[in-house]
Tab-separated table of C-alpha atoms and ligand atoms in Angstrom:
chain	number	residue	atom	x	y	z
A	26	MET	CA	-21.292	13.470	14.543
A	27	VAL	CA	-23.275	13.789	17.780
A	28	PHE	CA	-26.472	15.773	17.922
A	29	SER	CA	-27.578	17.186	21.225
A	30	LEU	CA	-30.617	19.323	21.824
A	31	ALA	CA	-28.790	21.228	24.553
A	32	LEU	CA	-26.039	22.096	22.089
A	33	ALA	CA	-28.194	23.154	19.155
A	34	PRO	CA	-28.206	26.946	19.409
A	35	PHE	CA	-28.636	27.721	15.706
A	36	THR	CA	-31.786	29.449	14.611
A	37	LEU	CA	-32.953	29.281	11.055
A	38	PRO	CA	-33.200	32.567	9.184
A	39	ALA	CA	-36.750	33.656	8.409
A	40	GLN	CA	-38.080	31.824	5.381
A	41	SER	CA	-40.162	33.531	2.698
A	42	PRO	CA	-43.801	32.499	2.179
A	43	LEU	CA	-42.692	30.866	-1.103
A	44	LYS	CA	-40.124	28.758	0.742
A	45	ASN	CA	-42.640	27.774	3.398
A	46	GLN	CA	-45.010	26.724	0.649
A	47	MET	CA	-42.291	24.700	-1.093
A	48	ASN	CA	-41.344	22.999	2.187
A	49	LYS	CA	-44.971	22.005	2.736
A	50	LEU	CA	-45.224	20.653	-0.794
A	51	ALA	CA	-41.949	18.750	-0.346
A	52	ASP	CA	-43.159	17.210	2.942
A	53	GLY	CA	-46.378	16.146	1.241
A	54	LEU	CA	-44.401	14.492	-1.550
A	55	GLU	CA	-42.017	12.495	0.627
A	56	LYS	CA	-43.875	9.183	0.329
A	57	LYS	CA	-44.154	9.576	-3.443
A	58	VAL	CA	-40.427	10.298	-3.803
A	59	ILE	CA	-39.598	7.183	-1.784
A	60	THR	CA	-41.969	5.084	-3.909
A	61	TRP	CA	-40.360	6.356	-7.141
A	62	ARG	CA	-36.941	5.605	-5.764
A	63	ARG	CA	-37.903	2.041	-4.853
A	64	GLU	CA	-39.388	1.403	-8.309
A	65	ILE	CA	-36.235	2.721	-9.967
A	66	HIS	CA	-34.025	0.822	-7.518
A	67	GLN	CA	-35.760	-2.430	-8.393
A	68	HIS	CA	-35.290	-1.802	-12.140
A	69	PRO	CA	-31.777	-0.413	-12.519
A	70	GLU	CA	-30.382	0.183	-16.011
A	71	LEU	CA	-26.780	0.611	-17.119
A	72	GLY	CA	-25.435	3.753	-18.810
A	73	ASN	CA	-26.981	4.644	-22.194
A	74	ARG	CA	-29.614	1.958	-21.586
A	75	GLU	CA	-31.843	3.906	-19.165
A	76	LEU	CA	-34.976	3.341	-21.242
A	77	GLN	CA	-37.583	2.532	-18.565
A	78	THR	CA	-36.124	5.131	-16.222
A	79	SER	CA	-36.268	7.926	-18.782
A	80	ALA	CA	-39.783	6.924	-19.913
A	81	LYS	CA	-40.935	7.189	-16.288
A	82	ILE	CA	-39.305	10.607	-15.906
A	83	ALA	CA	-40.725	11.929	-19.189
A	84	ALA	CA	-44.250	10.782	-18.257
A	85	HIS	CA	-43.972	12.520	-14.885
A	86	LEU	CA	-42.703	15.798	-16.380
A	87	HIS	CA	-45.485	15.706	-19.015
A	88	SER	CA	-48.059	15.226	-16.269
A	89	LEU	CA	-46.771	18.402	-14.599
A	90	GLY	CA	-47.171	20.434	-17.797
A	91	ILE	CA	-43.408	20.770	-18.215
A	92	GLU	CA	-41.968	20.993	-21.747
A	93	VAL	CA	-40.051	17.734	-22.326
A	94	LYS	CA	-37.249	16.702	-24.682
A	95	THR	CA	-36.321	13.017	-24.833
A	96	ASN	CA	-33.432	11.056	-26.367
A	97	VAL	CA	-30.989	13.785	-25.379
A	98	ALA	CA	-27.471	12.280	-25.441
A	99	LYS	CA	-29.057	8.848	-26.167
A	100	THR	CA	-31.446	8.270	-23.235
A	101	GLY	CA	-31.432	11.632	-21.437
A	102	VAL	CA	-34.534	13.670	-20.607
A	103	VAL	CA	-34.618	17.457	-20.364
A	104	GLY	CA	-37.569	19.366	-18.898
A	105	ILE	CA	-38.062	23.102	-19.240
A	106	LEU	CA	-40.276	24.948	-16.766
A	107	LYS	CA	-40.846	28.624	-17.503
A	108	GLY	CA	-41.661	30.636	-14.394
A	109	GLY	CA	-44.310	33.349	-14.264
A	110	LYS	CA	-41.731	36.128	-14.067
A	111	PRO	CA	-38.588	36.930	-16.047
A	112	GLY	CA	-35.167	35.900	-14.756
A	113	PRO	CA	-32.216	33.565	-15.210
A	114	VAL	CA	-32.133	29.960	-16.378
A	115	VAL	CA	-31.214	27.551	-13.571
A	116	ALA	CA	-30.276	23.994	-14.536
A	117	LEU	CA	-30.647	21.094	-12.098
A	118	ARG	CA	-29.015	17.789	-12.899
A	119	ALA	CA	-29.721	14.199	-11.833
A	120	ASP	CA	-27.873	11.180	-13.229
A	121	MET	CA	-29.842	8.004	-13.937
A	122	ASP	CA	-27.528	5.022	-14.467
A	123	GLY	CA	-26.918	1.906	-12.379
A	124	LEU	CA	-23.785	-0.248	-12.144
A	125	PRO	CA	-22.724	-3.833	-12.935
A	126	VAL	CA	-22.860	-4.839	-9.260
A	127	THR	CA	-24.902	-7.724	-7.828
A	128	GLU	CA	-27.014	-6.471	-4.931
A	129	ARG	CA	-26.722	-8.291	-1.609
A	130	GLY	CA	-28.918	-7.662	1.411
A	131	ASP	CA	-32.643	-8.285	1.657
A	132	LEU	CA	-34.461	-5.073	0.812
A	133	PRO	CA	-38.027	-5.817	-0.334
A	134	PHE	CA	-37.277	-3.745	-3.452
A	135	LYS	CA	-33.877	-5.333	-4.060
A	136	SER	CA	-32.731	-5.555	-7.687
A	137	THR	CA	-32.648	-9.006	-9.266
A	138	VAL	CA	-31.791	-7.660	-12.715
A	139	THR	CA	-28.894	-9.343	-14.492
A	140	THR	CA	-27.065	-8.537	-17.702
A	141	GLU	CA	-23.851	-9.128	-19.580
A	142	PHE	CA	-21.136	-6.509	-19.166
A	143	ASN	CA	-17.735	-6.675	-20.882
A	144	GLY	CA	-18.406	-10.342	-21.612
A	145	GLN	CA	-19.257	-11.242	-18.002
A	146	LYS	CA	-22.620	-12.103	-16.500
A	147	THR	CA	-23.422	-9.685	-13.670
A	148	GLY	CA	-26.207	-8.257	-11.581
A	149	VAL	CA	-27.256	-4.641	-12.084
A	150	MET	CA	-27.668	-2.370	-9.068
A	151	HIS	CA	-28.116	1.269	-8.202
A	152	ALA	CA	-24.927	1.004	-6.169
A	153	CYS	CA	-24.079	4.700	-6.440
A	154	GLY	CA	-27.499	6.076	-5.467
A	155	HIS	CA	-28.477	7.589	-8.806
A	156	ASP	CA	-31.972	6.149	-8.197
A	157	SER	CA	-32.212	8.603	-5.278
A	158	HIS	CA	-31.102	11.468	-7.526
A	159	VAL	CA	-33.821	10.732	-10.099
A	160	ALA	CA	-36.557	10.418	-7.464
A	161	ILE	CA	-35.460	13.593	-5.658
A	162	MET	CA	-35.418	15.561	-8.941
A	163	MET	CA	-38.868	14.248	-9.900
A	164	GLY	CA	-40.005	15.608	-6.533
A	165	VAL	CA	-38.252	18.941	-7.161
A	166	ALA	CA	-39.967	19.193	-10.564
A	167	GLU	CA	-43.352	18.629	-8.923
A	168	VAL	CA	-42.741	21.256	-6.220
A	169	LEU	CA	-41.427	23.879	-8.630
A	170	ALA	CA	-44.211	23.214	-11.166
A	171	SER	CA	-46.720	23.854	-8.342
A	172	VAL	CA	-45.241	27.303	-7.638
A	173	LYS	CA	-44.503	28.070	-11.282
A	174	SER	CA	-46.268	31.455	-11.320
A	175	ASP	CA	-43.999	32.705	-8.492
A	176	LEU	CA	-40.734	31.656	-10.140
A	177	LYS	CA	-38.545	34.487	-11.425
A	178	GLY	CA	-36.886	32.606	-14.252
A	179	THR	CA	-36.714	29.243	-16.001
A	180	VAL	CA	-35.724	25.847	-14.617
A	181	LYS	CA	-34.046	23.278	-16.838
A	182	PHE	CA	-34.241	19.741	-15.425
A	183	ILE	CA	-31.399	17.649	-16.834
A	184	PHE	CA	-31.803	13.887	-16.355
A	185	GLN	CA	-28.449	12.567	-17.493
A	186	PRO	CA	-27.491	9.108	-18.762
A	187	ALA	CA	-24.214	7.249	-18.235
A	188	GLU	CA	-22.500	9.214	-15.453
A	189	GLU	CA	-20.421	6.130	-14.683
A	190	GLY	CA	-19.207	6.135	-18.284
A	191	PRO	CA	-20.828	4.877	-21.486
A	192	PRO	CA	-20.335	1.327	-22.743
A	193	ALA	CA	-17.086	0.732	-24.670
A	194	GLY	CA	-17.149	2.391	-28.071
A	195	GLU	CA	-20.080	4.722	-27.279
A	196	GLU	CA	-20.252	8.381	-26.400
A	197	GLY	CA	-22.362	9.433	-23.465
A	198	GLY	CA	-22.827	11.205	-20.160
A	199	ALA	CA	-22.492	14.898	-19.400
A	200	GLN	CA	-19.865	15.340	-22.104
A	201	LEU	CA	-22.270	14.235	-24.835
A	202	MET	CA	-25.104	16.321	-23.339
A	203	VAL	CA	-22.913	19.422	-23.473
A	204	LYS	CA	-21.839	18.541	-27.024
A	205	GLU	CA	-25.497	18.268	-28.034
A	206	GLY	CA	-26.137	21.750	-26.610
A	207	VAL	CA	-28.026	20.963	-23.398
A	208	LEU	CA	-26.724	24.180	-21.807
A	209	GLU	CA	-28.046	26.288	-24.710
A	210	ASN	CA	-31.490	27.286	-25.844
A	211	PRO	CA	-32.378	28.570	-23.362
A	212	LYS	CA	-28.854	29.350	-22.222
A	213	VAL	CA	-28.139	28.148	-18.686
A	214	ASP	CA	-26.809	30.736	-16.203
A	215	ALA	CA	-25.931	28.350	-13.370
A	216	ILE	CA	-26.199	24.625	-12.680
A	217	PHE	CA	-26.751	22.767	-9.412
A	218	GLY	CA	-26.407	19.066	-8.677
A	219	LEU	CA	-26.200	16.814	-5.657
A	220	HIS	CA	-24.871	13.352	-4.874
A	221	ILE	CA	-26.345	11.232	-2.128
A	222	ASN	CA	-23.647	9.777	0.131
A	223	SER	CA	-23.838	6.456	1.971
A	224	GLN	CA	-21.184	7.531	4.481
A	225	THR	CA	-22.595	10.933	5.424
A	226	GLU	CA	-25.312	11.089	8.081
A	227	VAL	CA	-28.871	11.952	7.080
A	228	GLY	CA	-29.527	15.657	7.608
A	229	THR	CA	-25.965	16.649	6.750
A	230	ILE	CA	-24.776	18.434	3.607
A	231	LYS	CA	-21.110	18.484	2.595
A	232	TYR	CA	-19.457	20.658	-0.025
A	233	ARG	CA	-16.159	22.210	-1.001
A	234	PRO	CA	-15.458	25.482	-2.817
A	235	GLY	CA	-13.200	25.305	-5.897
A	236	ALA	CA	-11.642	21.944	-6.782
A	237	THR	CA	-13.824	19.266	-5.198
A	238	MET	CA	-13.343	15.984	-7.033
A	239	ALA	CA	-10.353	15.008	-9.152
A	240	ALA	CA	-9.713	15.039	-12.855
A	241	VAL	CA	-9.277	11.482	-14.073
A	242	ASP	CA	-7.139	10.150	-16.919
A	243	PHE	CA	-6.370	6.594	-17.972
A	244	TYR	CA	-3.029	5.491	-19.352
A	245	SER	CA	-1.514	2.404	-20.895
A	246	ILE	CA	2.129	1.492	-21.365
A	247	LYS	CA	3.241	-1.248	-23.711
A	248	VAL	CA	6.870	-2.328	-23.126
A	249	LYS	CA	8.332	-4.188	-26.038
A	250	GLY	CA	11.461	-6.310	-25.449
A	251	LYS	CA	12.913	-9.307	-27.262
A	252	GLN	CA	11.670	-12.777	-26.452
A	253	THR	CA	14.155	-15.368	-25.277
A	254	HIS	CA	14.578	-18.565	-23.271
A	255	GLY	CA	14.127	-18.008	-19.556
A	256	ALA	CA	17.457	-19.760	-18.984
A	257	ALA	CA	19.336	-17.325	-21.239
A	258	PRO	CA	18.098	-13.797	-20.512
A	259	TRP	CA	21.230	-12.280	-22.062
A	260	SER	CA	19.984	-13.384	-25.479
A	261	GLY	CA	16.944	-11.094	-25.317
A	262	VAL	CA	15.533	-7.920	-23.783
A	263	ASP	CA	13.392	-8.609	-20.718
A	264	PRO	CA	10.193	-6.486	-20.689
A	265	ILE	CA	9.201	-7.864	-17.251
A	266	VAL	CA	12.248	-6.461	-15.458
A	267	THR	CA	11.906	-3.231	-17.469
A	268	SER	CA	8.222	-2.900	-16.543
A	269	SER	CA	9.053	-3.486	-12.879
A	270	GLN	CA	11.493	-0.588	-13.036
A	271	ILE	CA	8.825	1.542	-14.709
A	272	VAL	CA	6.289	0.703	-11.971
A	273	MET	CA	8.812	1.873	-9.366
A	274	GLY	CA	9.752	4.914	-11.447
A	275	LEU	CA	6.089	5.985	-11.638
A	276	GLN	CA	6.010	6.126	-7.821
A	277	THR	CA	8.428	9.070	-7.925
A	278	ILE	CA	6.044	11.324	-9.876
A	279	VAL	CA	3.851	12.231	-6.918
A	280	SER	CA	6.640	11.936	-4.331
A	281	ARG	CA	9.402	13.820	-6.245
A	282	ASN	CA	7.885	15.955	-9.021
A	283	LEU	CA	4.700	17.553	-7.662
A	284	ALA	CA	4.206	20.364	-5.155
A	285	ILE	CA	2.008	18.187	-2.960
A	286	THR	CA	1.547	20.906	-0.331
A	287	GLU	CA	-0.778	22.587	-2.853
A	288	TYR	CA	-2.810	19.595	-4.016
A	289	PRO	CA	-2.511	15.829	-3.777
A	290	ALA	CA	-2.358	13.594	-6.839
A	291	VAL	CA	-2.473	9.875	-7.543
A	292	VAL	CA	-0.734	7.696	-10.127
A	293	THR	CA	-1.929	4.099	-9.853
A	294	VAL	CA	-0.858	1.050	-11.841
A	295	GLY	CA	-3.999	-1.074	-12.001
A	296	ALA	CA	-2.868	-4.053	-14.082
A	297	VAL	CA	0.342	-5.595	-15.411
A	298	HIS	CA	0.088	-8.360	-17.975
A	299	GLY	CA	2.928	-10.284	-19.576
A	300	GLY	CA	4.323	-13.746	-20.040
A	301	ILE	CA	2.913	-17.255	-20.336
A	302	ARG	CA	5.393	-19.770	-18.854
A	303	GLN	CA	8.155	-20.140	-16.258
A	304	ASN	CA	10.966	-20.439	-18.741
A	305	ILE	CA	10.020	-17.954	-21.421
A	306	ILE	CA	10.904	-14.282	-21.227
A	307	PRO	CA	8.063	-12.741	-23.227
A	308	GLU	CA	8.149	-10.234	-26.027
A	309	GLU	CA	6.024	-7.606	-24.326
A	310	VAL	CA	4.298	-6.438	-21.154
A	311	ASN	CA	1.176	-4.272	-21.001
A	312	MET	CA	0.329	-2.027	-18.090
A	313	ILE	CA	-2.735	0.124	-17.451
A	314	GLY	CA	-3.492	2.635	-14.736
A	315	THR	CA	-5.281	5.780	-13.644
A	316	ILE	CA	-4.224	9.330	-12.809
A	317	ARG	CA	-6.032	11.709	-10.428
A	318	SER	CA	-5.162	15.405	-10.293
A	319	PHE	CA	-6.691	18.733	-9.259
A	320	THR	CA	-4.991	21.333	-11.476
A	321	PRO	CA	-4.206	21.425	-15.199
A	322	ASP	CA	-0.521	22.152	-14.414
A	323	MET	CA	-0.131	19.091	-12.228
A	324	GLN	CA	-1.999	17.016	-14.778
A	325	LYS	CA	0.427	18.153	-17.496
A	326	THR	CA	3.471	17.361	-15.321
A	327	ILE	CA	2.142	13.871	-14.569
A	328	HIS	CA	1.536	13.141	-18.260
A	329	ARG	CA	5.033	14.358	-19.196
A	330	ARG	CA	6.719	12.352	-16.438
A	331	ILE	CA	4.854	9.122	-17.302
A	332	ASN	CA	6.109	9.494	-20.858
A	333	GLU	CA	9.692	10.280	-19.813
A	334	ILE	CA	9.927	7.522	-17.214
A	335	ALA	CA	8.450	4.801	-19.425
A	336	THR	CA	10.392	5.849	-22.537
A	337	ASN	CA	13.781	6.402	-20.912
A	338	ILE	CA	13.761	3.363	-18.615
A	339	SER	CA	12.786	1.228	-21.604
A	340	GLU	CA	15.517	2.773	-23.716
A	341	SER	CA	18.134	2.133	-21.021
A	342	ALA	CA	17.174	-1.545	-21.153
A	343	GLY	CA	17.111	-1.762	-24.926
A	344	ALA	CA	13.322	-2.027	-24.930
A	345	LYS	CA	10.722	0.284	-26.411
A	346	ALA	CA	7.768	1.860	-24.638
A	347	ASP	CA	4.499	2.851	-26.236
A	348	VAL	CA	2.600	5.232	-23.915
A	349	LYS	CA	-1.020	6.229	-24.422
A	350	ILE	CA	-2.892	8.647	-22.160
A	351	ASP	CA	-6.676	9.125	-22.403
A	352	VAL	CA	-7.971	12.303	-20.829
A	353	MET	CA	-11.305	11.396	-19.206
A	354	TYR	CA	-13.163	13.709	-16.766
A	355	PRO	CA	-12.038	17.218	-15.773
A	356	VAL	CA	-11.912	18.475	-12.183
A	357	THR	CA	-15.288	18.915	-10.489
A	358	TYR	CA	-14.849	22.606	-9.781
A	359	ASN	CA	-17.348	24.526	-7.658
A	360	ASP	CA	-17.276	28.116	-8.840
A	361	PRO	CA	-16.025	29.976	-5.720
A	362	ALA	CA	-18.305	33.025	-6.127
A	363	LEU	CA	-21.368	30.874	-6.776
A	364	THR	CA	-20.454	28.652	-3.809
A	365	ASP	CA	-20.139	31.689	-1.508
A	366	GLN	CA	-23.457	32.947	-2.776
A	367	MET	CA	-25.362	29.670	-2.263
A	368	VAL	CA	-23.931	28.205	0.969
A	369	PRO	CA	-26.197	30.449	3.138
A	370	THR	CA	-29.173	28.863	1.357
A	371	LEU	CA	-27.959	25.386	2.325
A	372	GLU	CA	-27.299	26.552	5.883
A	373	ALA	CA	-30.818	27.958	6.120
A	374	VAL	CA	-32.443	24.774	4.852
A	375	ALA	CA	-30.258	22.215	6.692
A	376	GLY	CA	-29.177	24.201	9.771
A	377	LYS	CA	-25.791	25.925	9.947
A	378	ASP	CA	-24.107	23.138	11.930
A	379	ASN	CA	-25.201	20.537	9.396
A	380	VAL	CA	-23.430	22.113	6.426
A	381	ILE	CA	-19.813	21.010	6.453
A	382	ILE	CA	-16.777	21.548	4.216
A	383	ARG	CA	-15.445	18.207	3.027
A	384	PRO	CA	-11.855	17.273	2.106
A	385	LEU	CA	-10.697	16.914	-1.488
A	386	ASP	CA	-11.977	13.741	-3.087
A	387	THR	CA	-9.823	11.737	-5.518
A	388	GLY	CA	-12.990	10.245	-6.989
A	389	ALA	CA	-14.405	11.879	-10.117
A	390	GLU	CA	-17.802	13.117	-11.378
A	391	ASP	CA	-18.772	14.026	-14.904
A	392	PHE	CA	-20.835	16.975	-13.590
A	393	SER	CA	-17.459	18.639	-14.225
A	394	PHE	CA	-18.269	18.893	-17.952
A	395	PHE	CA	-21.201	21.207	-17.166
A	396	GLN	CA	-19.018	23.251	-14.799
A	397	GLN	CA	-16.479	23.792	-17.577
A	398	LYS	CA	-19.152	25.734	-19.476
A	399	VAL	CA	-21.246	27.495	-16.807
A	400	PRO	CA	-20.768	28.266	-13.092
A	401	GLY	CA	-21.866	25.179	-11.189
A	402	PHE	CA	-22.231	23.972	-7.625
A	403	PHE	CA	-22.192	20.283	-6.685
A	404	TYR	CA	-22.780	19.087	-3.119
A	405	PHE	CA	-23.216	15.898	-1.119
A	406	LEU	CA	-26.375	14.869	0.699
A	407	GLY	CA	-26.374	12.603	3.746
A	408	GLY	CA	-27.822	9.134	3.157
A	409	MET	CA	-26.362	7.187	6.097
A	410	PRO	CA	-28.727	6.253	8.961
A	411	LYS	CA	-28.169	8.476	12.002
A	412	GLY	CA	-25.952	6.852	14.583
A	413	ARG	CA	-24.499	4.238	12.220
A	414	LYS	CA	-20.740	3.854	12.504
A	415	LEU	CA	-18.811	4.890	9.426
A	416	GLU	CA	-17.090	1.503	9.208
A	417	ASP	CA	-20.518	-0.160	9.069
A	418	ALA	CA	-21.692	1.977	6.125
A	419	ALA	CA	-20.864	0.271	2.827
A	420	PRO	CA	-19.101	2.516	0.305
A	421	HIS	CA	-20.546	3.393	-3.095
A	422	HIS	CA	-20.166	0.789	-5.883
A	423	THR	CA	-20.350	-2.169	-3.465
A	424	PRO	CA	-23.028	-4.925	-3.112
A	425	ASP	CA	-24.092	-3.787	0.396
A	426	PHE	CA	-24.453	-0.095	-0.551
A	427	PHE	CA	-27.409	1.306	1.387
A	428	ILE	CA	-29.226	4.649	1.399
A	429	ASP	CA	-31.493	5.906	4.199
A	430	GLU	CA	-34.492	7.407	2.429
A	431	SER	CA	-35.247	9.821	5.275
A	432	GLY	CA	-32.537	12.024	3.736
A	433	PHE	CA	-34.536	12.660	0.554
A	434	GLY	CA	-36.668	15.492	1.999
A	435	LEU	CA	-33.583	17.653	2.524
A	436	GLY	CA	-32.502	16.811	-1.037
A	437	VAL	CA	-35.782	18.061	-2.505
A	438	LYS	CA	-35.895	21.180	-0.324
A	439	SER	CA	-32.253	22.126	-0.862
A	440	LEU	CA	-32.533	21.998	-4.668
A	441	CYS	CA	-35.811	23.978	-4.592
A	442	HIS	CA	-34.331	26.623	-2.277
A	443	LEU	CA	-31.120	26.944	-4.310
A	444	THR	CA	-33.235	27.505	-7.416
A	445	VAL	CA	-35.465	30.229	-5.965
A	446	ASP	CA	-32.650	31.970	-4.062
A	447	TYR	CA	-30.501	32.096	-7.184
A	448	MET	CA	-33.446	33.593	-9.061
A	449	GLU	CA	-34.218	36.095	-6.267
A	450	GLN	CA	-30.569	37.197	-6.088
A	451	TRP	CA	-30.171	37.503	-9.842
A	452	LYS	CA	-28.968	40.917	-10.994
A	453	GLY	CA	-28.565	40.159	-14.689
A	454	ALA	CA	-26.002	38.229	-16.702
A	455	ALA	CA	-23.281	40.896	-16.321
A	456	THR	CA	-23.120	40.540	-12.532
A	457	ALA	CA	-23.983	36.855	-12.318
A	458	GLY	CA	-22.257	34.926	-9.575
A	459	GLY	CA	-19.051	33.388	-10.690
A	460	LYS	CA	-16.492	33.379	-13.421
A	461	LYS	CA	-15.774	30.493	-15.693
A	462	LYS	CA	-12.816	28.448	-14.575
S	11	ZN	ZN1	-20.540	6.119	-8.931
S	12	ZN	ZN1	-22.491	8.552	-8.612
């Protein structure tokens, strides 16, 4: 995107004195937010292990006079700030976990933390930018606590563990928070969240109404044949040839069975394991993969077709298929009415030309679990240095992932403005923006 002064005709709508005050507070906090982010970046923690991070958050919220609950969904922190006037409950969410990625590059606050993950030694890195989310939300908490008496409602700050998924065998993330009642008591009327993006220019906000990020499911297929000598395949049932046919059969789900003009979908085979030696046809082959979809109907069709294809191809070969599908995250769904209501706020804070609709994203986000229960709006904040070429900006989850901290100010302001505008526009629960999906 090219910015030109001569071509910047937009004028910001008049801002209320409260917003001007919040902007000033946010500007004054910028250095502090960057310092917090660097401290958290240097000490990343994996999902359900965010002990130092949550202790830091809890101490900060306490210092602001905010009511604090800790150990929510394992390591989560929830802060409740009651405004001076009555009104709705607005929840703001920041995720806290890092990833098993070894950081490259030479930032002075680079992570050198290492750990063991799934039996492998690995570095730990905030390679998705959740360190930015925590720091921005700590800044938002400080701004909103400073204008507490002017707030027409309550703010619930949700610092969430394990967005990237809990360790094997553990519960965690947004799903566990919801299960533990984080959206109740006081009952949340709407929830907002943002994700920093390493491939979106600083100063830009991207969003999408309705389905935004995909639902994700995992599946596994075990194909059982009959072991035999590699020189005499006719004496057995070959699960390798059968699995190959299944892999090809799975390709027809998206291309032949789904109305792809409505929404895209993905069926990926991520691993195929079977066999040990050139001249042995093995007993079984195991395959695993992932499914991405945007509507419950398409998701159902994909599940049914995976079962039919694996079972019937196996049967035709005299083999047997065992199919298992694990439903993981639902669609990240921005409530259309709430989105319509709040986009003008983003346009006012970022400038109309800097708020852009993004395409569907086949990635997933567990913010979706909150949105299943209450109207929610999730948007993307620019974190790529201005003028950098997209191909030079490392994607999320990679060792060279980089975030330009000059984007944090807009993060703090946008969340503060969304909160107060939602409160100002509140007309009671009966007319609240948005229906549940
Ligand atoms: Zn991530
Ligand atoms: Zn993330």
